[in-house]
PDB file of C-alpha atoms in Angstrom:
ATOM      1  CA  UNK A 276     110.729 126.578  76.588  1.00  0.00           C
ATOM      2  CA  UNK A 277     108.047 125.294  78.985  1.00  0.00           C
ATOM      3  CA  UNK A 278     108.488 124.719  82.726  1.00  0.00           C
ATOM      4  CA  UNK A 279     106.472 122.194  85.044  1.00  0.00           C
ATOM      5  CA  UNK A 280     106.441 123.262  88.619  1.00  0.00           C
ATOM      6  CA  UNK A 281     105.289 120.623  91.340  1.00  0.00           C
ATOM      7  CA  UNK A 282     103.586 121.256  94.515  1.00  0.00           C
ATOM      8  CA  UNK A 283     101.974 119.237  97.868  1.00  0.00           C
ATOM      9  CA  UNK A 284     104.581 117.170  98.412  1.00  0.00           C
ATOM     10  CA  UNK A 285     105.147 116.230 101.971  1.00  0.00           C
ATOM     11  CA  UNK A 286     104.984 113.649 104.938  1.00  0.00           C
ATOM     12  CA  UNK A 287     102.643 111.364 105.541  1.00  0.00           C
ATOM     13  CA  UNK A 288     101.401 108.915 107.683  1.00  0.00           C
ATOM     14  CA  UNK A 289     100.418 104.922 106.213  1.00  0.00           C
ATOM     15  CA  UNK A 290      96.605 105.458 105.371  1.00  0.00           C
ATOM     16  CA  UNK A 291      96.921 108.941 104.936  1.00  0.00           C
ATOM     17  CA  UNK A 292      96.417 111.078 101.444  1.00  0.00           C
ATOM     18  CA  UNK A 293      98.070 114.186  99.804  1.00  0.00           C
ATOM     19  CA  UNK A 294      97.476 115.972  96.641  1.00  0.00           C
ATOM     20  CA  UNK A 295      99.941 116.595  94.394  1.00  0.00           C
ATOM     21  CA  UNK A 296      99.691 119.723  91.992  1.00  0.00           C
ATOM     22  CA  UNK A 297     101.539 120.733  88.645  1.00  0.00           C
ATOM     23  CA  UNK A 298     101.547 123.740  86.438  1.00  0.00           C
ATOM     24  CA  UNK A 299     102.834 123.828  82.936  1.00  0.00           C
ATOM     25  CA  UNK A 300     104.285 126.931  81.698  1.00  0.00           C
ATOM     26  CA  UNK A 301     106.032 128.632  79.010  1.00  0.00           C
ATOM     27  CA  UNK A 302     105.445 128.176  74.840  1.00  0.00           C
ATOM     28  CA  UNK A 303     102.563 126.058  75.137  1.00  0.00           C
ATOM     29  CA  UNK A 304     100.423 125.553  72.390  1.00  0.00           C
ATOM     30  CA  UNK A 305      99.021 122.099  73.045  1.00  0.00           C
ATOM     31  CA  UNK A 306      99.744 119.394  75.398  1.00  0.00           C
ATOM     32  CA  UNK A 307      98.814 115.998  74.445  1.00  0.00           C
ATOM     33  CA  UNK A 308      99.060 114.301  77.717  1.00  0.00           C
ATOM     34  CA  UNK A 309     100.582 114.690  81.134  1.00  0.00           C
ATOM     35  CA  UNK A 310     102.094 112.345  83.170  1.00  0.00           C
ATOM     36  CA  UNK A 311     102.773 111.718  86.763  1.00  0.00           C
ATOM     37  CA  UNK A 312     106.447 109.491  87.604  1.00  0.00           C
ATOM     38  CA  UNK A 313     108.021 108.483  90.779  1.00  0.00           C
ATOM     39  CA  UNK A 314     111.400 107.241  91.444  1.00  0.00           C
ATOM     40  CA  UNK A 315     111.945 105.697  94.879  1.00  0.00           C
ATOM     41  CA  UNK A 316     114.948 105.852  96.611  1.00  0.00           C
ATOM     42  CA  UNK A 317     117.819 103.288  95.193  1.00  0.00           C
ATOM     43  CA  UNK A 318     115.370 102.598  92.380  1.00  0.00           C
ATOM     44  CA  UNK A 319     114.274 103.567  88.666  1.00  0.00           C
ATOM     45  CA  UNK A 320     112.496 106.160  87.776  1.00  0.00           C
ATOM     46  CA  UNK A 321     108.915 104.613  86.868  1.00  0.00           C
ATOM     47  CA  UNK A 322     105.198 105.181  85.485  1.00  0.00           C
ATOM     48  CA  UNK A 323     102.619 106.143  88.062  1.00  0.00           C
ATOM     49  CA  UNK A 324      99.268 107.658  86.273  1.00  0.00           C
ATOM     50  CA  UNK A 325      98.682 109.790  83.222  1.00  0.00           C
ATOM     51  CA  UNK A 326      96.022 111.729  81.644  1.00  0.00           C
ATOM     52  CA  UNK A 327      95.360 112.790  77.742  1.00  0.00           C
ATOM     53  CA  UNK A 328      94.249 116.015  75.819  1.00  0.00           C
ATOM     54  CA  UNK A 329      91.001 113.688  76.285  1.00  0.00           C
ATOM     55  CA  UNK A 330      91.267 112.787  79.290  1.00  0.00           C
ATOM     56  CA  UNK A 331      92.106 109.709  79.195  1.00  0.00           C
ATOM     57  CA  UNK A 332      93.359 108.520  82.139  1.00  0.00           C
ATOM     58  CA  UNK A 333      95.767 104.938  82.998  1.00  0.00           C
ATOM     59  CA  UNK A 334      97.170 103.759  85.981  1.00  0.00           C
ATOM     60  CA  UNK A 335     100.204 102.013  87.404  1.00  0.00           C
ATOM     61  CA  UNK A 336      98.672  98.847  88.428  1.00  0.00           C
ATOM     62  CA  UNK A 337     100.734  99.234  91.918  1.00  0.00           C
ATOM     63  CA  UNK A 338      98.294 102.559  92.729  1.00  0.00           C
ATOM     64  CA  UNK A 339      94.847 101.287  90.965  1.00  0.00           C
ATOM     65  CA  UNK A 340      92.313 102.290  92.818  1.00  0.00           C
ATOM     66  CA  UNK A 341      94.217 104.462  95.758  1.00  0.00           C
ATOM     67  CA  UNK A 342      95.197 107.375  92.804  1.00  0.00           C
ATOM     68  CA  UNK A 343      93.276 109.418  90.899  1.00  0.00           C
ATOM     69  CA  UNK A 344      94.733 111.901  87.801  1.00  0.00           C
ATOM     70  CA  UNK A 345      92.612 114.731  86.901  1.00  0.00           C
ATOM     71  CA  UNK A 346      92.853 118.074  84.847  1.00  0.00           C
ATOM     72  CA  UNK A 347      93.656 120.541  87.516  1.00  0.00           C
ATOM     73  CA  UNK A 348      91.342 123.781  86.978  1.00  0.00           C
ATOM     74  CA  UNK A 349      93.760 126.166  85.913  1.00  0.00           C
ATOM     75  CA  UNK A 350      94.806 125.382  81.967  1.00  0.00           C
ATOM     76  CA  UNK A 351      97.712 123.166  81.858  1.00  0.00           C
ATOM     77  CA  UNK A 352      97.671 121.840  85.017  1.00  0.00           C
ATOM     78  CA  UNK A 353      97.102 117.956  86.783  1.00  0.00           C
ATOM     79  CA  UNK A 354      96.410 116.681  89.882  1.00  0.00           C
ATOM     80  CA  UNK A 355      97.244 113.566  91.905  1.00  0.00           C
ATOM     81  CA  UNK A 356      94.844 112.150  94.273  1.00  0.00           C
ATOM     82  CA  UNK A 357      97.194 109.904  96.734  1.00  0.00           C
ATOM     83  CA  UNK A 358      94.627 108.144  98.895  1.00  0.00           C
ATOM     84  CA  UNK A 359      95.586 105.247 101.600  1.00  0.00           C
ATOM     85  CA  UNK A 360      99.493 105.941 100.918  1.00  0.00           C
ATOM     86  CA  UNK A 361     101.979 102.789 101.880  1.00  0.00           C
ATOM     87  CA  UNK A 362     105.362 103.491 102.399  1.00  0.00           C
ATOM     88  CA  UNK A 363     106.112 102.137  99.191  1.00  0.00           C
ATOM     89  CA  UNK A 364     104.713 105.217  98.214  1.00  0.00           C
ATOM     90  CA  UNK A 365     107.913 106.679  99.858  1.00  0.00           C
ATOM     91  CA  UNK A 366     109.613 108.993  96.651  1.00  0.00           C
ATOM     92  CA  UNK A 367     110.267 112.089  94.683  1.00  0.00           C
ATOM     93  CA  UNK A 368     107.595 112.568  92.089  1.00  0.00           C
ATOM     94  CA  UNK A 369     107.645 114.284  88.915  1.00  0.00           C
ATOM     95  CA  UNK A 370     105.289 116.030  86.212  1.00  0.00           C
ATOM     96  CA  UNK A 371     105.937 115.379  83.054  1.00  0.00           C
ATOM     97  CA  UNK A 372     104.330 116.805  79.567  1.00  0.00           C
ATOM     98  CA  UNK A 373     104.354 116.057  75.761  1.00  0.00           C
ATOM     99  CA  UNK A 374     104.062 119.385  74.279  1.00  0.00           C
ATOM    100  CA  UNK A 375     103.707 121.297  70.970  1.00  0.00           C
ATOM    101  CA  UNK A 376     104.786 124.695  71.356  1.00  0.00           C
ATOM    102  CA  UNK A 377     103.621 125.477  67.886  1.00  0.00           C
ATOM    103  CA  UNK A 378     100.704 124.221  65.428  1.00  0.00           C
ATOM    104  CA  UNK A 379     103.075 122.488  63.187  1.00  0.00           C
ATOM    105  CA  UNK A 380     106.008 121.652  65.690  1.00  0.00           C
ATOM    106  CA  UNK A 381     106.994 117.775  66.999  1.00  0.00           C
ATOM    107  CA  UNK A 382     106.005 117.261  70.549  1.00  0.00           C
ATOM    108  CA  UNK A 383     108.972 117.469  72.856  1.00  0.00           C
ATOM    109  CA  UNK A 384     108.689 115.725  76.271  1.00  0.00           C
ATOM    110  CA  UNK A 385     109.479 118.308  79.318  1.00  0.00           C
ATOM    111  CA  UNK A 386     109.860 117.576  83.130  1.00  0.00           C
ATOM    112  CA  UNK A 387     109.200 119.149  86.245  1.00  0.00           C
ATOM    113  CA  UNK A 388     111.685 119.671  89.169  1.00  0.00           C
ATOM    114  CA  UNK A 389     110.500 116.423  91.228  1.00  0.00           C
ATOM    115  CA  UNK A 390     108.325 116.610  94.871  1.00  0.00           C
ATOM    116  CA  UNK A 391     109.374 114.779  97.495  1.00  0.00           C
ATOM    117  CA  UNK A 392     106.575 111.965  99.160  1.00  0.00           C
ATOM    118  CA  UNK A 393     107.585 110.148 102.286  1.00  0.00           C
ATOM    119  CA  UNK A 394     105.184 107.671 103.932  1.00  0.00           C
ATOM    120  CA  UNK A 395     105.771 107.237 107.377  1.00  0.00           C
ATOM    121  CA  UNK A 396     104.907 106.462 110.556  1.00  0.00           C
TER     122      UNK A 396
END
């Protein structure tokens, strides 16, 4: 099993940034990318930024240019940059993986706990 374990969650003043943190756990052997998802309250669960093996990185076009993914420094681990947060930006996000926990295994998707983000003045 793998666990994903978010941190730097918080509140937040319009303008303001925060850094969100996750750490992937567990039978790991390779990860091919790792994702970043919000769902706002009322609404679906949606999209915000991921990053490949090769870091590769894509965007929701609702935080282009205000987020930035990266490869955290620890193995297994990515970053979000939140910079000049609206409170649209107001909702629990997630960490998500596609991992192989074997050379010759599928890739099974696996989710972290969810961070709560509230932009507010």
């Amino acid at each position: 099993q793998v666990q994903l374990v978010e941190s730097g969650g918080g509140v937040v003043q319009p303008g303001g940034s925060l850094r969100l943190s996750c750490a992937a756990s567990g039978t790991i052997f390779s990860i091919r990318a790792m994702y970043w998802y919000r769902q706002p309250p009322g609404k679906q669960r949606a999209l915000v930024a991921f990053i490949s093996r090769d870091e590769v990185t894509n965007y929701a076009d609702s935080v282009k240019g205000r987020f930035i993914v990266s490869r955290g420094n620890a193995k297994n681990a990515v970053n979000l940059q939140m910079n000049d947060l609206k409170p649209e930006d107001t909702a629990v996000y997630y960490c998500s993986a596609d991992v192989q926990d074997s050379e010759w295994s599928e890739l099974h998707r696996f989710w972290g706990q969810g961070t709560q983000v509230t932009v507010s003045s």
